[in-house]
Amino acid sequence: MKKKPILVGAVLYDPKVSVIWDIIRDFFESEGVPIDVVYYPNYELQVDGDPAKPIEAKIKLVIDASSINTANVKRDEHLSSPDFLDVKKYPQITFVSESISQSGNTLNVSGTLDLHGQKKKLTIPFKTVKGKNGAGVDTTAFR
């Protein structure tokens, strides 16, 4: 049986460009688990800093590992078990930034991902997108 491609995301708004989700996907793939979609609806994202100086910002993402949602209750229970995430032993998935650099309209956020008791350094690229929101107010987003 051919395994389906895995789309992992929902916390950082645009998962297809987020390295953090590739690492979570790789964790499941290394355990032989194909996942179609993974959502973590319970999370806290803290961004501290001056919007005019994004490279000075500090970012912390804390995900409630038990909030995993693959749209399959049995699979969610299994992925939450000691066989995979072991959410009782490792209740959180965290990412904490250590530095941010800018290259053109891309911010590269470097930090440490802590998943299942394993820490990994990674850099997540975010494109700076300027525009207007539905009310016509100028906005800046990072995707």
Tab-separated table of C-alpha atoms in Angstrom:
chain	number	residue	atom	x	y	z
A	1	MET	CA	0.000	0.000	0.000
A	2	LYS	CA	1.393	3.412	-0.999
A	3	LYS	CA	1.701	5.949	1.806
A	4	LYS	CA	-0.036	9.282	1.259
A	5	PRO	CA	1.933	12.530	1.502
A	6	ILE	CA	1.746	14.164	4.895
A	7	LEU	CA	0.540	17.720	5.513
A	8	VAL	CA	1.391	18.844	9.006
A	9	GLY	CA	0.455	22.186	10.433
A	10	ALA	CA	-2.212	24.560	11.681
A	11	VAL	CA	-0.289	26.397	14.357
A	12	LEU	CA	1.939	28.731	12.383
A	13	TYR	CA	-0.795	29.717	9.922
A	14	ASP	CA	1.028	28.663	6.752
A	15	PRO	CA	2.396	25.182	7.391
A	16	LYS	CA	3.695	24.555	3.900
A	17	VAL	CA	6.580	26.970	4.484
A	18	SER	CA	7.303	26.067	8.099
A	19	VAL	CA	10.290	23.865	8.780
A	20	ILE	CA	8.981	23.068	12.263
A	21	TRP	CA	6.182	20.969	10.781
A	22	ASP	CA	8.617	19.084	8.551
A	23	ILE	CA	10.449	17.990	11.688
A	24	ILE	CA	7.246	16.864	13.403
A	25	ARG	CA	6.273	14.995	10.216
A	26	ASP	CA	9.736	13.414	10.071
A	27	PHE	CA	9.329	12.233	13.657
A	28	PHE	CA	6.128	10.376	12.765
A	29	GLU	CA	7.573	9.039	9.506
A	30	SER	CA	10.605	7.671	11.374
A	31	GLU	CA	8.131	5.722	13.497
A	32	GLY	CA	6.393	4.399	10.360
A	33	VAL	CA	3.170	6.387	10.832
A	34	PRO	CA	1.609	7.993	7.748
A	35	ILE	CA	-0.355	11.109	8.691
A	36	ASP	CA	-2.640	12.963	6.313
A	37	VAL	CA	-3.305	16.078	8.418
A	38	VAL	CA	-2.256	17.048	11.922
A	39	TYR	CA	-3.714	19.966	13.833
A	40	TYR	CA	-2.708	21.155	17.303
A	41	PRO	CA	-5.566	23.491	18.220
A	42	ASN	CA	-4.329	24.165	21.772
A	43	TYR	CA	-1.232	26.314	21.676
A	44	GLU	CA	0.164	29.585	22.929
A	45	LEU	CA	2.254	31.802	20.689
A	46	GLN	CA	4.094	34.656	22.390
A	47	VAL	CA	5.899	37.297	20.331
A	48	ASP	CA	7.659	40.059	22.251
A	49	GLY	CA	9.274	43.009	20.537
A	50	ASP	CA	8.836	46.147	18.494
A	51	PRO	CA	7.046	45.511	15.156
A	52	ALA	CA	9.358	48.098	13.587
A	53	LYS	CA	12.404	45.994	14.624
A	54	PRO	CA	11.388	42.383	13.943
A	55	ILE	CA	14.950	41.020	14.141
A	56	GLU	CA	14.976	41.958	17.840
A	57	ALA	CA	11.794	39.996	18.630
A	58	LYS	CA	11.641	36.976	20.931
A	59	ILE	CA	9.256	34.157	19.994
A	60	LYS	CA	7.981	31.269	22.071
A	61	LEU	CA	5.503	28.648	20.855
A	62	VAL	CA	4.086	26.102	23.305
A	63	ILE	CA	1.837	23.379	21.892
A	64	ASP	CA	-0.324	21.106	24.031
A	65	ALA	CA	0.787	17.746	22.590
A	66	SER	CA	-2.423	16.082	23.781
A	67	SER	CA	-4.463	18.383	21.525
A	68	ILE	CA	-3.306	16.450	18.444
A	69	ASN	CA	-6.114	16.124	15.924
A	70	THR	CA	-5.731	14.034	12.772
A	71	ALA	CA	-9.506	13.716	12.241
A	72	ASN	CA	-9.246	10.095	13.413
A	73	VAL	CA	-9.888	9.536	17.136
A	74	LYS	CA	-8.278	6.078	17.245
A	75	ARG	CA	-5.150	7.358	15.494
A	76	ASP	CA	-5.011	10.395	17.819
A	77	GLU	CA	-5.170	8.092	20.850
A	78	HIS	CA	-2.403	5.921	19.428
A	79	LEU	CA	-0.195	8.904	18.516
A	80	SER	CA	-0.700	10.290	22.041
A	81	SER	CA	0.380	6.975	23.590
A	82	PRO	CA	3.888	6.027	24.786
A	83	ASP	CA	4.419	4.434	21.335
A	84	PHE	CA	4.822	7.916	19.778
A	85	LEU	CA	4.355	11.317	21.451
A	86	ASP	CA	3.848	9.931	24.981
A	87	VAL	CA	1.872	13.036	25.925
A	88	LYS	CA	1.722	12.090	29.592
A	89	LYS	CA	5.523	12.120	29.789
A	90	TYR	CA	6.028	14.931	27.230
A	91	PRO	CA	2.917	17.153	27.481
A	92	GLN	CA	4.314	20.033	25.431
A	93	ILE	CA	6.035	20.682	22.134
A	94	THR	CA	7.960	23.942	22.294
A	95	PHE	CA	9.886	26.230	19.998
A	96	VAL	CA	11.905	29.126	21.433
A	97	SER	CA	13.685	31.596	19.172
A	98	GLU	CA	17.313	32.431	19.786
A	99	SER	CA	17.949	34.854	16.927
A	100	ILE	CA	16.252	36.426	13.933
A	101	SER	CA	18.005	37.554	10.779
A	102	GLN	CA	16.601	39.293	7.730
A	103	SER	CA	17.345	38.653	4.066
A	104	GLY	CA	15.240	40.789	1.738
A	105	ASN	CA	11.600	40.231	2.668
A	106	THR	CA	12.354	37.017	4.581
A	107	LEU	CA	12.856	36.750	8.332
A	108	ASN	CA	14.828	33.666	9.386
A	109	VAL	CA	13.891	32.669	12.927
A	110	SER	CA	16.491	30.379	14.500
A	111	GLY	CA	15.779	28.533	17.714
A	112	THR	CA	15.280	25.214	19.452
A	113	LEU	CA	12.405	22.790	18.945
A	114	ASP	CA	11.765	20.464	21.898
A	115	LEU	CA	9.700	17.458	20.778
A	116	HIS	CA	9.375	14.200	22.693
A	117	GLY	CA	12.288	15.099	24.954
A	118	GLN	CA	14.587	15.703	21.984
A	119	LYS	CA	15.914	19.163	21.200
A	120	LYS	CA	16.799	20.220	17.689
A	121	LYS	CA	18.121	23.521	16.395
A	122	LEU	CA	16.328	24.822	13.335
A	123	THR	CA	15.668	27.925	11.316
A	124	ILE	CA	12.170	28.781	10.123
A	125	PRO	CA	11.829	31.229	7.200
A	126	PHE	CA	8.921	33.690	7.213
A	127	LYS	CA	8.121	35.957	4.279
A	128	THR	CA	7.092	39.502	5.158
A	129	VAL	CA	3.769	40.312	3.481
A	130	LYS	CA	2.397	43.853	3.573
A	131	GLY	CA	-1.160	44.720	2.661
A	132	LYS	CA	-4.490	45.952	3.938
A	133	ASN	CA	-6.911	44.033	6.100
A	134	GLY	CA	-10.678	43.854	5.502
A	135	ALA	CA	-11.128	47.242	7.167
A	136	GLY	CA	-8.564	48.867	4.872
A	137	VAL	CA	-5.903	49.205	7.596
A	138	ASP	CA	-2.255	48.683	6.593
A	139	THR	CA	-0.938	45.373	7.974
A	140	THR	CA	2.260	43.342	8.003
A	141	ALA	CA	2.120	39.572	8.252
A	142	PHE	CA	4.837	36.953	8.487
A	143	ARG	CA	4.110	33.691	6.648
